[in-house]
Coordinates of C-alpha atoms and ligand atoms in Angstrom, one line a residue:
X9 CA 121.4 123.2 119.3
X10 CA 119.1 120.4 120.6
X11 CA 120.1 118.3 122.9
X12 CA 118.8 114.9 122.6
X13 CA 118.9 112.7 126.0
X14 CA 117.5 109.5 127.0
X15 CA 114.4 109.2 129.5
X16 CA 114.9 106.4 132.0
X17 CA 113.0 105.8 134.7
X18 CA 111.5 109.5 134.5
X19 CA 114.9 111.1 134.5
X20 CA 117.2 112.6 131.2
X21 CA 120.5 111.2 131.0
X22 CA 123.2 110.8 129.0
X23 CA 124.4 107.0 127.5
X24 CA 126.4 104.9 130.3
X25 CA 129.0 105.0 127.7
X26 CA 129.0 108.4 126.5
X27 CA 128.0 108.1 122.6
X28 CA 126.6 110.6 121.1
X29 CA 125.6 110.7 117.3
X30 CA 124.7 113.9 115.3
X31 CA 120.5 115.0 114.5
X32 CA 120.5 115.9 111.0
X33 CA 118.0 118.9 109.4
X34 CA 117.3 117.0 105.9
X35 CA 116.4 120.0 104.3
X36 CA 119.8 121.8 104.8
X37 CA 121.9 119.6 105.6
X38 CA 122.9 121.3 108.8
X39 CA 123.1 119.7 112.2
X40 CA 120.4 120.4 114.8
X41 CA 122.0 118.8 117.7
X42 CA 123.1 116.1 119.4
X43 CA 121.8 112.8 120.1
X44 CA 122.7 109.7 123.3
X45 CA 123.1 106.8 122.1
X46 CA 122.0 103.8 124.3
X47 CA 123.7 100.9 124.2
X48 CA 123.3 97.3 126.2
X49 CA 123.5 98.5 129.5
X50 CA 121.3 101.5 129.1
X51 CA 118.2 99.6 127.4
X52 CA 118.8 96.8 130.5
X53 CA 117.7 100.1 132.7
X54 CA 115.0 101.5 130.9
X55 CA 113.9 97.9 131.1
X56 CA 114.3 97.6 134.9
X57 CA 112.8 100.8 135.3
X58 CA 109.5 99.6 133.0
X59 CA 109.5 96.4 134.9
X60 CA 109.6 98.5 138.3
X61 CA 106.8 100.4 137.0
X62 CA 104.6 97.6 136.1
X63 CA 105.1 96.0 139.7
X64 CA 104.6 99.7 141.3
X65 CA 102.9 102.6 140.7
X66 CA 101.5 101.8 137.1
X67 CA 100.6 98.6 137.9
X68 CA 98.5 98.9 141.0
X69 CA 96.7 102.3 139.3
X70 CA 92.8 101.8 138.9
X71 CA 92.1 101.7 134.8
X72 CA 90.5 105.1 134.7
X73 CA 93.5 106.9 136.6
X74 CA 96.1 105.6 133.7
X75 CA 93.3 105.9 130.9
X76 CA 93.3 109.7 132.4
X77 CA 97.1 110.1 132.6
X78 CA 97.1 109.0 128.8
X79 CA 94.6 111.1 127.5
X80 CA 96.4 114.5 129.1
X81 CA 99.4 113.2 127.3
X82 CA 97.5 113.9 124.6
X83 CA 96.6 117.4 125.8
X84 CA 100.2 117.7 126.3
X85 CA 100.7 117.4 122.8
X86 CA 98.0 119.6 122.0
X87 CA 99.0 122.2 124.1
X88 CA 103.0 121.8 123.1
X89 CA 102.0 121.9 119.4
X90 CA 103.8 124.5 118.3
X91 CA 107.1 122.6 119.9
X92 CA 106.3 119.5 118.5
X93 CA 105.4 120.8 114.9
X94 CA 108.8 122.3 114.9
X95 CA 111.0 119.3 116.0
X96 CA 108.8 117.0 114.0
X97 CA 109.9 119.8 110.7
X98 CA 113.3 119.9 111.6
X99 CA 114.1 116.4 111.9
X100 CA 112.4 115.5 108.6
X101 CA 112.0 118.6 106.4
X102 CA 108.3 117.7 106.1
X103 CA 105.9 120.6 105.1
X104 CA 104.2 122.0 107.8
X105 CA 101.1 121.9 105.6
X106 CA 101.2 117.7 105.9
X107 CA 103.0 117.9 109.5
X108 CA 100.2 120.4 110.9
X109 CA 97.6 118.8 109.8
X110 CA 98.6 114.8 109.7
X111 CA 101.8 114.0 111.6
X112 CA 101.1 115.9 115.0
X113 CA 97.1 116.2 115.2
X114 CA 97.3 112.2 114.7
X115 CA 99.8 111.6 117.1
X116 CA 97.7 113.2 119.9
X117 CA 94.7 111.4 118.3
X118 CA 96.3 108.2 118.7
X119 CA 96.9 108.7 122.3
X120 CA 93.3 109.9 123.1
X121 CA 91.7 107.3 120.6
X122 CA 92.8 104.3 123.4
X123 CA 92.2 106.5 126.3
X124 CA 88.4 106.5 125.4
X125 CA 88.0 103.3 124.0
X126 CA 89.7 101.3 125.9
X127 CA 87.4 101.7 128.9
X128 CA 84.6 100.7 126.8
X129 CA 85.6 97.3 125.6
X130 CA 83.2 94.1 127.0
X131 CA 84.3 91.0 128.5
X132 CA 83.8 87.9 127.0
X133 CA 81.8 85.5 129.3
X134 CA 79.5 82.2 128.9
X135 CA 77.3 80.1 131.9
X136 CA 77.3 76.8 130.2
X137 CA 75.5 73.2 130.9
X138 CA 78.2 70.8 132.7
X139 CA 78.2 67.2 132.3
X140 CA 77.1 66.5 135.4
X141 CA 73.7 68.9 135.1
X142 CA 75.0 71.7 137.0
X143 CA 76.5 75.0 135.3
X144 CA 79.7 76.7 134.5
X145 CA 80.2 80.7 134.3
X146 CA 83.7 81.5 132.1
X147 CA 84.8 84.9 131.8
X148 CA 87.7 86.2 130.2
X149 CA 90.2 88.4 131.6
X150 CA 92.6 90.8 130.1
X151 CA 96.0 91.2 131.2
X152 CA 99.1 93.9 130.1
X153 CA 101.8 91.6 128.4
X154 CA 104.5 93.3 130.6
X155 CA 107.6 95.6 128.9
X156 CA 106.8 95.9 125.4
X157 CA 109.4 97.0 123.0
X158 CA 108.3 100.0 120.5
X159 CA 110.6 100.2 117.5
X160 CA 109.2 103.1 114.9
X161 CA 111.0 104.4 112.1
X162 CA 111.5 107.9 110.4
X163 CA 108.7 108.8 108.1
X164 CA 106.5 109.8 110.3
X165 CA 108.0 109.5 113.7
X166 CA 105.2 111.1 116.3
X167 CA 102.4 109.8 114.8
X168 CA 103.1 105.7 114.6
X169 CA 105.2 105.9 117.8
X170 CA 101.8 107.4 119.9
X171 CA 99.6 104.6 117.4
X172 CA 102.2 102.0 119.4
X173 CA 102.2 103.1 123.0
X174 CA 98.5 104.7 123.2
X175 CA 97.1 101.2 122.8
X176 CA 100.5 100.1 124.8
X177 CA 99.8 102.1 128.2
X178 CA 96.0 101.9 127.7
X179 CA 96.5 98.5 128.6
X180 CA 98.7 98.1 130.8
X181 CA 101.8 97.8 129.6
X182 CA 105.0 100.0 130.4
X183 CA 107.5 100.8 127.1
X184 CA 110.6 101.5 126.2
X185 CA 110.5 103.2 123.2
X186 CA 113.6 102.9 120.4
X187 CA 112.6 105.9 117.4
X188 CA 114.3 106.0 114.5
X189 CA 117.7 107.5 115.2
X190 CA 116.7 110.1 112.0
X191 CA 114.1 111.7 114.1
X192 CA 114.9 111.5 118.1
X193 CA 112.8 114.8 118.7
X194 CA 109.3 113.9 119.3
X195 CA 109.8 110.9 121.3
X196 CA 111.8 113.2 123.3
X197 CA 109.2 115.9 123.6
X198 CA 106.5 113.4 124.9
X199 CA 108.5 112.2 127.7
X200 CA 108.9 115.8 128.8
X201 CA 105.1 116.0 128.5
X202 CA 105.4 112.6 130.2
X203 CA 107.2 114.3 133.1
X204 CA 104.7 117.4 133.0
X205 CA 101.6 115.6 134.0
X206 CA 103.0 113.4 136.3
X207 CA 103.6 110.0 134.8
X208 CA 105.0 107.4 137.3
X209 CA 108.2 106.7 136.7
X210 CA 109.4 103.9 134.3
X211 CA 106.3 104.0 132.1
X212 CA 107.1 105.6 129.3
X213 CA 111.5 105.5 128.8
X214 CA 113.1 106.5 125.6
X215 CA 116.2 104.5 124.6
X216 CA 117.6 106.3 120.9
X217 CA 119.9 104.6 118.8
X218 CA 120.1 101.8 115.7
X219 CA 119.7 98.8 115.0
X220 CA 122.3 96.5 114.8
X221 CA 124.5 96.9 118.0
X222 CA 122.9 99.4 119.6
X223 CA 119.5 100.2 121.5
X224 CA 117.4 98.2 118.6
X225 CA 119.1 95.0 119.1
X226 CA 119.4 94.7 122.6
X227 CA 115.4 95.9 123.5
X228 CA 114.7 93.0 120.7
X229 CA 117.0 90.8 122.4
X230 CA 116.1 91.5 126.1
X231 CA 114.6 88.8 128.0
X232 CA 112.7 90.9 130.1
X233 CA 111.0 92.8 127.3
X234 CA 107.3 91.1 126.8
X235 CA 106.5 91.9 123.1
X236 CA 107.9 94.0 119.9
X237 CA 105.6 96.3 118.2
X238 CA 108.2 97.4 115.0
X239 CA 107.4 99.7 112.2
X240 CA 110.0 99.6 109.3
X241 CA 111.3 98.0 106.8
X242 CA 110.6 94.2 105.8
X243 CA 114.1 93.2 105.8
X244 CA 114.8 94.6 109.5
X245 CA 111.7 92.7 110.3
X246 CA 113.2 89.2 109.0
X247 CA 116.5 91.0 111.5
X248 CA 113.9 91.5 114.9
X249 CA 112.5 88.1 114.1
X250 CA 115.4 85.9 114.4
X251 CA 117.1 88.2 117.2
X252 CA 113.7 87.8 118.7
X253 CA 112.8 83.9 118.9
X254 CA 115.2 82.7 121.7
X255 CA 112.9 84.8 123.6
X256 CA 109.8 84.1 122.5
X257 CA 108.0 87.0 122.2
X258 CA 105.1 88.1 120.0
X259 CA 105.7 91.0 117.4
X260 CA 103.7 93.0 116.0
X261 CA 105.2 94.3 112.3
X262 CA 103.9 96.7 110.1
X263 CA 106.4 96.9 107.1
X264 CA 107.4 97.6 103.7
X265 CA 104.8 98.2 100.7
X266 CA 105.1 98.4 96.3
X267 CA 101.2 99.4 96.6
X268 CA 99.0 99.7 93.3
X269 CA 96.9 102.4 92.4
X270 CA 94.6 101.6 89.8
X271 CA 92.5 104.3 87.6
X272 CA 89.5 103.1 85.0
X273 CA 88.5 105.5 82.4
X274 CA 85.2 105.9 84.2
X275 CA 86.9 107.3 87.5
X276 CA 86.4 111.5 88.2
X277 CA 89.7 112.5 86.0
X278 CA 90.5 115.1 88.2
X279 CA 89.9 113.7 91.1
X280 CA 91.9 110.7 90.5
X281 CA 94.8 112.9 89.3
X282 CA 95.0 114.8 92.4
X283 CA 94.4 111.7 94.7
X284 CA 96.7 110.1 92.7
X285 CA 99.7 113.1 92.9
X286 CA 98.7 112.9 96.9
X287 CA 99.4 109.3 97.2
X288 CA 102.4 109.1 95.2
X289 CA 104.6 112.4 96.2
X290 CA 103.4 112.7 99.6
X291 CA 105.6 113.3 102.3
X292 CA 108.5 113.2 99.8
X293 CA 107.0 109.3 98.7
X294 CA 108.1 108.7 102.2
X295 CA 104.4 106.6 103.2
X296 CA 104.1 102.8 103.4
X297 CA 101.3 104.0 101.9
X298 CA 102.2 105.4 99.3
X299 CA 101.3 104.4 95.8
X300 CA 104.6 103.3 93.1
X301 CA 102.6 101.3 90.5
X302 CA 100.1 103.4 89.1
X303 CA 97.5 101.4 86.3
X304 CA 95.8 103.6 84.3
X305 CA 92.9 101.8 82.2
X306 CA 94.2 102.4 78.1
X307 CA 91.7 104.8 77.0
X308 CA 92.4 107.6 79.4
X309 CA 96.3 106.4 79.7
X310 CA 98.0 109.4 77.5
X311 CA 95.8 112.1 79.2
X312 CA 96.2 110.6 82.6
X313 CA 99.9 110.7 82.6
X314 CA 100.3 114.1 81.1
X315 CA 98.0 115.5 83.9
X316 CA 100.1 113.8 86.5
X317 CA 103.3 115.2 84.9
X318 CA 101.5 118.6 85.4
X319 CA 100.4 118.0 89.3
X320 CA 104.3 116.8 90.3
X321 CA 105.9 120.1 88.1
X322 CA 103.4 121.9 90.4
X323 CA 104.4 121.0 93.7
X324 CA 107.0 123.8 95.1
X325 CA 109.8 122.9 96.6
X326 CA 110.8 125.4 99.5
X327 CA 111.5 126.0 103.4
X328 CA 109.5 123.3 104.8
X329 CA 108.1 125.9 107.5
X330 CA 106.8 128.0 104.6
X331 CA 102.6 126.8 104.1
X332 CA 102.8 127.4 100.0
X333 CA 105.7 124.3 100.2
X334 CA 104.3 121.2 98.3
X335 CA 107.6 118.6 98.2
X336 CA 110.2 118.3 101.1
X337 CA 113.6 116.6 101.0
X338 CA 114.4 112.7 101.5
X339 CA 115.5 111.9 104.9
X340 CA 119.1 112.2 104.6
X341 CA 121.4 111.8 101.6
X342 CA 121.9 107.9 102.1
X343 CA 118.3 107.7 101.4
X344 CA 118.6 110.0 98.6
X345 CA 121.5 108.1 97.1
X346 CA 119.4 105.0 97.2
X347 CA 116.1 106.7 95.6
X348 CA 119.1 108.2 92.8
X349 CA 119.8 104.9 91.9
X350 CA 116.2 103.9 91.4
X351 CA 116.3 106.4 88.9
X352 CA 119.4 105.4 87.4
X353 CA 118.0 102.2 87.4
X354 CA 114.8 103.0 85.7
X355 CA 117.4 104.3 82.5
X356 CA 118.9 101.3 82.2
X357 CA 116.1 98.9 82.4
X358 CA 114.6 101.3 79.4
X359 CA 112.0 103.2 81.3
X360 CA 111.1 106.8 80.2
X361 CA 111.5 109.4 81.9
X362 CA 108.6 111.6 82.2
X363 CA 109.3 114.1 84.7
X364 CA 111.7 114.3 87.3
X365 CA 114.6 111.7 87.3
X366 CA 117.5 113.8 89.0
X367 CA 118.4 116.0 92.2
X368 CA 117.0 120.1 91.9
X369 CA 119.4 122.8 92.1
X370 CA 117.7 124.8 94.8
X371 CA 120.3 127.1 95.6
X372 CA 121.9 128.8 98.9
X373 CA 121.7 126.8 101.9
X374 CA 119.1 124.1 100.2
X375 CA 121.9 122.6 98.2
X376 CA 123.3 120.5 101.3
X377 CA 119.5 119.3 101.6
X378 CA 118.6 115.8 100.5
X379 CA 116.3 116.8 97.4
X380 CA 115.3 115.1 95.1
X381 CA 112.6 115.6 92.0
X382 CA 109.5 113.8 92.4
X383 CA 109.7 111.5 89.2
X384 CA 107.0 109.3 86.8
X385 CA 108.0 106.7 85.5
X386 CA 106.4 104.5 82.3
X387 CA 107.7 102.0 79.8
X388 CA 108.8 99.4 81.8
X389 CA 107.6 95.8 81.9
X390 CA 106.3 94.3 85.3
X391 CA 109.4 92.5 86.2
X392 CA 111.3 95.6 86.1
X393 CA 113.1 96.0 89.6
X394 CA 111.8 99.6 89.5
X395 CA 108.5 98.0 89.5
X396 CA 108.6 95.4 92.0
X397 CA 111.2 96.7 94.3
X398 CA 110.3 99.0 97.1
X399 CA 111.7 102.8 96.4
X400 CA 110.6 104.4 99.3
X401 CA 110.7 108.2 97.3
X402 CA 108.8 110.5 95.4
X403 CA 108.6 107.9 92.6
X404 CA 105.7 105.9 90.9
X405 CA 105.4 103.9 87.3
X406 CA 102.2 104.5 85.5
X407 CA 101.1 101.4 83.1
X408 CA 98.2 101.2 81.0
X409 CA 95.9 98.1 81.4
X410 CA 92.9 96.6 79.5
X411 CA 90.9 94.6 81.5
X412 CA 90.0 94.2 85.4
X413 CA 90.7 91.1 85.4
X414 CA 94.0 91.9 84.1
X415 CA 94.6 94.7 86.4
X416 CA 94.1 92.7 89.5
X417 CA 96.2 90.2 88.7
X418 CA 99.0 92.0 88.1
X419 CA 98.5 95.1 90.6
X420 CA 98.6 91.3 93.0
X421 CA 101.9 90.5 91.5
X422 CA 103.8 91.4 94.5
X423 CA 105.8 90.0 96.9
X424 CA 103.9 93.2 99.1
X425 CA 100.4 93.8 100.5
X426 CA 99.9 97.0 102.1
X427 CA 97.3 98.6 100.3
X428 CA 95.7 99.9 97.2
X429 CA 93.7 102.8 95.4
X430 CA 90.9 102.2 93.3
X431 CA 89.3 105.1 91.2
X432 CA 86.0 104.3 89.2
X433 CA 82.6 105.7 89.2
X434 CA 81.4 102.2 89.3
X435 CA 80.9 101.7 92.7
X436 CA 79.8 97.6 92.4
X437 CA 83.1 97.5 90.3
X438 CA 84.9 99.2 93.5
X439 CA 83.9 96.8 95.7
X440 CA 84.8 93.4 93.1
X441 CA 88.2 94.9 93.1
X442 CA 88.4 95.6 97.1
X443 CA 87.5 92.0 97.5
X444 CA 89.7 90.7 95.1
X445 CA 93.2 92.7 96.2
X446 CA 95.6 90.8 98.3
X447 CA 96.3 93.6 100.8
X448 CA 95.3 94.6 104.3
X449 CA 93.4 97.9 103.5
X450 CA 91.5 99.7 99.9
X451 CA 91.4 103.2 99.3
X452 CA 87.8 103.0 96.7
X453 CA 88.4 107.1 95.4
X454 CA 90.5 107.9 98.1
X455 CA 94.1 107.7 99.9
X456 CA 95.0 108.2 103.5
X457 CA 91.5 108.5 105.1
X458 CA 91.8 105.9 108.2
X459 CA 89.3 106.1 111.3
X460 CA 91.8 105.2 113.6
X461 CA 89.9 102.1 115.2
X462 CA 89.9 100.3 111.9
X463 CA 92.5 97.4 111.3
X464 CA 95.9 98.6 110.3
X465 CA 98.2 96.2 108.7
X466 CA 99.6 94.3 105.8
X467 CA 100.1 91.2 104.0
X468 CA 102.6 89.2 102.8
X469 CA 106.2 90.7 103.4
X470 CA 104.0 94.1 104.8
X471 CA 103.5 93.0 107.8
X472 CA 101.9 90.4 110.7
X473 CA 99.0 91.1 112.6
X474 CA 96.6 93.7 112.7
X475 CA 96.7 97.3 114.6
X476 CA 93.6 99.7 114.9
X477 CA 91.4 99.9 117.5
X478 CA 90.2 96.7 119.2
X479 CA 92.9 94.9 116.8
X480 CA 95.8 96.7 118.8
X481 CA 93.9 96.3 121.9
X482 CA 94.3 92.6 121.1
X483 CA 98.0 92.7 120.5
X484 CA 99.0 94.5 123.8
X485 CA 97.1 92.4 126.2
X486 CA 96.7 89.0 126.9
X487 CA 93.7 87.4 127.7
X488 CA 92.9 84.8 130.4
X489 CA 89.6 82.8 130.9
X490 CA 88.8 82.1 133.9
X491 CA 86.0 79.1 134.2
X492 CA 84.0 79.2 137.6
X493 CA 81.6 75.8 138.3
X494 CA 78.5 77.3 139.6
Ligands
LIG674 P1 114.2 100.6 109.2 O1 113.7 99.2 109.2 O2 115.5 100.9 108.6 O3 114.2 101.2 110.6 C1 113.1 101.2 111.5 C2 113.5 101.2 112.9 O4 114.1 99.9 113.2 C3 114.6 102.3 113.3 O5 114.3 102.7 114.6 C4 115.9 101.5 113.3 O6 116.9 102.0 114.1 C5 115.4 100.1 113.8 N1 116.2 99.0 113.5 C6 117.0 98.8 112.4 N2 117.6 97.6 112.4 C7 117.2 97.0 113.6 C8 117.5 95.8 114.2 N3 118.3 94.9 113.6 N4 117.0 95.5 115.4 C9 116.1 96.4 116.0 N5 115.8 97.6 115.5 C10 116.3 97.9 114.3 O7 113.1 101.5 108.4 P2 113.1 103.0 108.1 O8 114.1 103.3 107.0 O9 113.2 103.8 109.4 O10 111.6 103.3 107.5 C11 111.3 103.0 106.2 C12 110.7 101.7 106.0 O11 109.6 101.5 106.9 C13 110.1 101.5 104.6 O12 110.3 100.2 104.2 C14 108.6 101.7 104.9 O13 107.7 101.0 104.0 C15 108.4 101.1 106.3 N6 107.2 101.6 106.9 C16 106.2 100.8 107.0 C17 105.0 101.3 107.6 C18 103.8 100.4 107.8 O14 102.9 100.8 108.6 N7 103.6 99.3 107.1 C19 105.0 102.6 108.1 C20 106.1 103.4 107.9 C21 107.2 102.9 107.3
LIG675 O1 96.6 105.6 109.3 C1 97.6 105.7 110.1 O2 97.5 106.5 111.0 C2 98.8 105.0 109.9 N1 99.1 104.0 110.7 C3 99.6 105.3 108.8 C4 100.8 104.6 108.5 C5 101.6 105.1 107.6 C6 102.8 104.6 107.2 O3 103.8 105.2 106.7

């Protein structure tokens, strides 16, 4: 049984008040362990202790010592692997085909990405004329923000808490980290590589917990915390906002999506079909990238959907450790009793049903898992809730469609803008409709192919700001111009 603790100021404890909450194994049902809840009190420490940090140790350490410390974190990861593949699987139920090759070789990316580039990023400075004839050199400084506040959710828990604090630590900054209380494991595995290679206490402290009354609120709410980088859904953002603004205190959010994927008759069928089985059924449907409104251009409609039907009846469910495994459960069964009611949904506002639509009988110990079928949808109209509403499962709606400029505007008819997928063979064509989506990244014949220094980020109720590279570089630091008459 694990034995999930909090990391403050480089030490494991329990919560000041005792809470404990129980770790979940999605795919069984079973519990792995226990979890420490932090409340108040507890995040006011790990705060303390990151301030500390910023005012010791951490903050008087030449750039390359800390860019060093990050990047054998990474190591850490790379050399724990094995652990982390496994917590990472048993928190979620995600296959170790997608968690081996996505979820844990990204997270270490993430961490090693800032560690290199930060180092290499110029400074802005200009030597301009001054009114009285003489000259003026500016130069621009940059500056950690302080304590930031890294709030990540459940889907895929290593890698987009290491795509917060790589760019975090690289610049500066000390955080206090608040995962998703459905997946407490990996967070708790870096601070023990934390500890391992000798991070200064109070960089890096681990608060678990919720929202609402618990570790969420009160980091959001701290005075002391700088900035809130949040991953999760768009209503919990509209939640950290207003908690957030008697303090002040930029956020970074990267939310919800309802993105379009959009097939023309001239795209590579079979490549479409699998990109397009990928991008919906993924991880359970559990990406923000994920695609839930499929367009398929009339002529190739029929063929299109029947070939889908055939890719989701091929993906095998199955012990999430075992490599043939295509599908792994929901997160828990509250999610699954929401994604069930999508489907219910989808009868009663006239949809058909074309695969899927209900909860597998997998037998023995899978039964208390949180399965679900991965399902298509078609027949609905575009104001159908199942069509504009976020589902968040294995779940998309295919519509036909006649004419691009059709297409675009209603694969734009959202209140979303995360992203979309274009398949074509027409490559000018590509590009028209890149241009002309209201989102903040295109797939053109593709789907979850990111260099990590590109901007990440949404539109719309998706998100505010931009993450990536330079872009998240940007967020966690501030910058400072100093202006020197010469
Ligand atoms: P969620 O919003 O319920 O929870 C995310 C995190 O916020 C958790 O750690 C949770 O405890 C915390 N939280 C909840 N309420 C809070 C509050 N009031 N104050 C502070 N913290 C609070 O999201 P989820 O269910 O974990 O994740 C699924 C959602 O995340 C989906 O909507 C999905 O689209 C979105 N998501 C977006 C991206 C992206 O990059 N755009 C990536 C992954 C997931
Ligand atoms: O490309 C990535 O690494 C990234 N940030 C993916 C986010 C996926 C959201 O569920």
């Amino acid at each position: 049984m694990s034995d999930r603790k909090l990391y403050i100021n480089g030490e494991f404890c329990s919560s000041s008040t005792g809470d404990t909450f129980a770790n979940i194994n999605p795919a069984t049902g079973a519990t792995n362990g226990i979890v420490h809840e932090a409340k108040a009190g507890d995040v006011d420490r790990a705060v303390q202790a990151a301030k500390a940090a910023l005012n010791g140790p951490w903050g008087t350490m030449p750039q390359a010592e800390r860019l060093k410390l990050l990047a054998a974190a990474a190591d850490g990861i790379r050399r724990r692997f094995d652990d982390f593949l496994a917590a990472e699987i048993q928190d979620t139920g995600k296959p170790v085909s997608w968690a081996s090759k996505i979820d844990i070789p990204r997270g270490a990316a993430n961490l090693q990405l800032f560690a290199d580039l930060t180092r290499n990023i110029p400074n802005e400075s200009y030597v301009s004329d001054t009114p009285d004839g003489g000259k003026a050199l500016n130069y621009a400084v940059r500056q950690p923000l302080g304590v930031v506040g890294v709030i990540c959710p459940w889907n895929l828990p290593l890698l987009l808490m290491t795509w917060k604090v790589g760019p975090a630590l690289a610049a500066g900054n000390t955080v206090v980290v608040k995962p998703s209380e459905e997946t407490p494991s990996t967070a708790t595995l870096l601070a023990e590589v934390m500890d391992e290679i000798g991070m200064p206490a109070g960089v890096y402290n681990v608060v678990h917990g919720f929202g609402p009354n618990s570790a969420g609120q009160a980091l959001v709410q701290h005075p002391d915390v700088a900035a809130i980088t949040f991953t999760g859904a768009s209503a919990t953002g509209q939640r950290i906002m207003a908690d957030a603004s008697p303090t002040l205190k930029p956020l970074s959010f990267e939310l919800g999506g309802k993105n379009p994927a959009i097939v023309f008759a001239d795209a590579d069928f079979d490549a479409a079909v699998a990109g397009t089985v990928r991008s919906a059924f993924s991880n359970c449907g559990q990406v923000c990238l994920c695609s839930e409104r499929v367009y398929v251009e009339r002529p190739i409609f029929d063929r299109f959907v029947a070939a889908l039907k055939q890719g989701a009846e091929a993906l095998k469910y199955g012990p999430p450790i075992d490599e043939s495994t295509g599908i792994g459960p929901l997160i828990s069964k509250q999610h699954r009793d929401k994604v069930v009611s999508y489907y219910e949904l989808a009868r009663a506002e006239g949809a058909t049903i074309v695969t899927g639509g209900g909860v597998p009988s997998l037998g023995e110990e899978w039964d208390a898992g949180s399965w679900v079928e991965p399902t298509i949808l078609t027949g609905l109209g575009d104001d159908a809730r199942c069509v504009r509403e976020e589902i968040f499962g294995p779940v998309c709606h295919v519509a036909p469609f006649d004419r691009e400029d059709e297409v675009i505007r209603r694969a734009n008819d959202t209140e979303y803008g995360l992203c979309a997928a274009v398949w074509t063979s027409d490559l000018q064509r590509g590009h028209r409709i890149a241009a002309a989506m209201d989102c903040g990244l295109v797939w053109l014949n593709s789907w979850f192919l990111r260099d990590l220094r590109t901007p990440f980020g949404g539109t719309g109720a998706s998100g505010i700001g931009r993450e990536g590279g330079i872009h998240s570089v940007n967020f966690y630091s501030e910058l400072k111009n100093v202006c020197v008459k010469l």
